[in-house]
């Protein structure tokens, strides 16, 4: 009986096909990351907190980072904003 492989098996070249598929998957993910998902934070981060730089919480964070307000003022105002917008608080999650 004749088989497609010579001398008892397909040989080590059979590993070539999974490597081709891995390269295709890697290429597709790379292209998607560089084009479609760029600017949106990827499919796993849609709707994440802090994505809008004009949100009140982001503005408060920028003011704290630039030194306009101190830490106590930051946490006091963040508490008020968390009650309004339901975001994460200092001690844990909302």
Short mmCIF file of C-alpha atoms in Angstrom, two decimals:
data_model
loop_
_atom_site.label_atom_id
_atom_site.label_comp_id
_atom_site.label_asym_id
_atom_site.label_seq_id
_atom_site.Cartn_x
_atom_site.Cartn_y
_atom_site.Cartn_z
CA UNK A 1 0.00 0.00 0.00
CA UNK A 2 1.37 3.37 -0.97
CA UNK A 3 1.01 6.44 1.25
CA UNK A 4 1.67 10.08 0.57
CA UNK A 5 4.74 10.06 2.79
CA UNK A 6 7.96 8.27 2.08
CA UNK A 7 9.65 5.87 4.49
CA UNK A 8 6.99 5.48 7.14
CA UNK A 9 5.54 8.92 7.92
CA UNK A 10 5.09 12.51 7.04
CA UNK A 11 8.35 13.59 8.65
CA UNK A 12 9.16 16.82 10.47
CA UNK A 13 7.68 19.01 7.71
CA UNK A 14 4.23 18.32 9.18
CA UNK A 15 5.05 21.01 11.80
CA UNK A 16 5.21 23.56 9.02
CA UNK A 17 1.41 23.83 8.69
CA UNK A 18 0.66 24.78 12.34
CA UNK A 19 3.42 27.39 12.09
CA UNK A 20 1.75 28.81 8.98
CA UNK A 21 -1.59 29.07 10.83
CA UNK A 22 0.07 30.67 13.85
CA UNK A 23 1.69 33.24 11.55
CA UNK A 24 -1.68 33.98 9.90
CA UNK A 25 -3.40 34.49 13.27
CA UNK A 26 -0.53 36.67 14.50
CA UNK A 27 -0.68 38.73 11.31
CA UNK A 28 -4.44 39.28 11.56
CA UNK A 29 -4.22 40.36 15.21
CA UNK A 30 -1.33 42.69 14.40
CA UNK A 31 -3.20 44.31 11.51
CA UNK A 32 -6.33 44.75 13.63
CA UNK A 33 -4.36 46.30 16.48
CA UNK A 34 -2.66 48.77 14.15
CA UNK A 35 -5.79 49.79 12.22
CA UNK A 36 -9.28 48.98 13.46
CA UNK A 37 -8.68 48.92 17.21
CA UNK A 38 -6.39 52.00 17.25
CA UNK A 39 -7.92 54.93 19.11
CA UNK A 40 -10.67 52.85 20.64
CA UNK A 41 -8.58 51.12 23.31
CA UNK A 42 -9.19 47.68 21.83
CA UNK A 43 -12.27 45.51 22.08
CA UNK A 44 -11.62 44.63 25.72
CA UNK A 45 -11.55 48.25 26.99
CA UNK A 46 -14.67 49.77 25.48
CA UNK A 47 -16.54 51.82 28.05
CA UNK A 48 -13.69 51.78 30.55
CA UNK A 49 -13.51 54.55 33.13
CA UNK A 50 -11.30 57.47 32.22
CA UNK A 51 -11.53 57.11 28.46
CA UNK A 52 -13.08 60.57 28.09
CA UNK A 53 -10.42 63.21 28.89
CA UNK A 54 -13.13 65.85 29.40
CA UNK A 55 -15.00 63.89 32.08
CA UNK A 56 -15.14 65.57 35.51
CA UNK A 57 -13.13 62.76 37.12
CA UNK A 58 -10.39 63.02 34.46
CA UNK A 59 -10.26 66.82 34.86
CA UNK A 60 -9.97 66.39 38.62
CA UNK A 61 -7.12 63.91 38.12
CA UNK A 62 -5.30 66.33 35.84
CA UNK A 63 -5.68 69.15 38.37
CA UNK A 64 -4.27 66.93 41.13
CA UNK A 65 -1.39 65.76 38.91
CA UNK A 66 -0.48 69.33 37.98
CA UNK A 67 -0.47 70.44 41.63
CA UNK A 68 -3.48 72.78 41.47
CA UNK A 69 -5.14 70.92 44.37
CA UNK A 70 -3.70 68.90 47.24
CA UNK A 71 -4.44 65.25 48.08
CA UNK A 72 -7.14 66.00 50.68
CA UNK A 73 -9.00 68.26 48.26
CA UNK A 74 -8.66 65.63 45.53
CA UNK A 75 -10.18 62.84 47.65
CA UNK A 76 -12.94 65.11 48.95
CA UNK A 77 -13.99 66.13 45.45
CA UNK A 78 -13.58 62.58 44.11
CA UNK A 79 -15.97 61.32 46.78
CA UNK A 80 -18.59 63.81 45.62
CA UNK A 81 -18.04 62.85 41.98
CA UNK A 82 -18.23 59.15 42.81
CA UNK A 83 -21.63 59.68 44.38
CA UNK A 84 -22.75 61.41 41.19
CA UNK A 85 -21.11 59.15 38.58
CA UNK A 86 -20.65 55.88 40.51
CA UNK A 87 -16.93 55.44 39.93
CA UNK A 88 -14.27 53.65 42.02
CA UNK A 89 -13.49 55.20 45.42
CA UNK A 90 -10.27 55.43 47.43
CA UNK A 91 -10.86 52.39 49.62
CA UNK A 92 -12.20 50.01 46.98
CA UNK A 93 -14.89 49.62 44.42
CA UNK A 94 -18.24 51.31 44.28
#
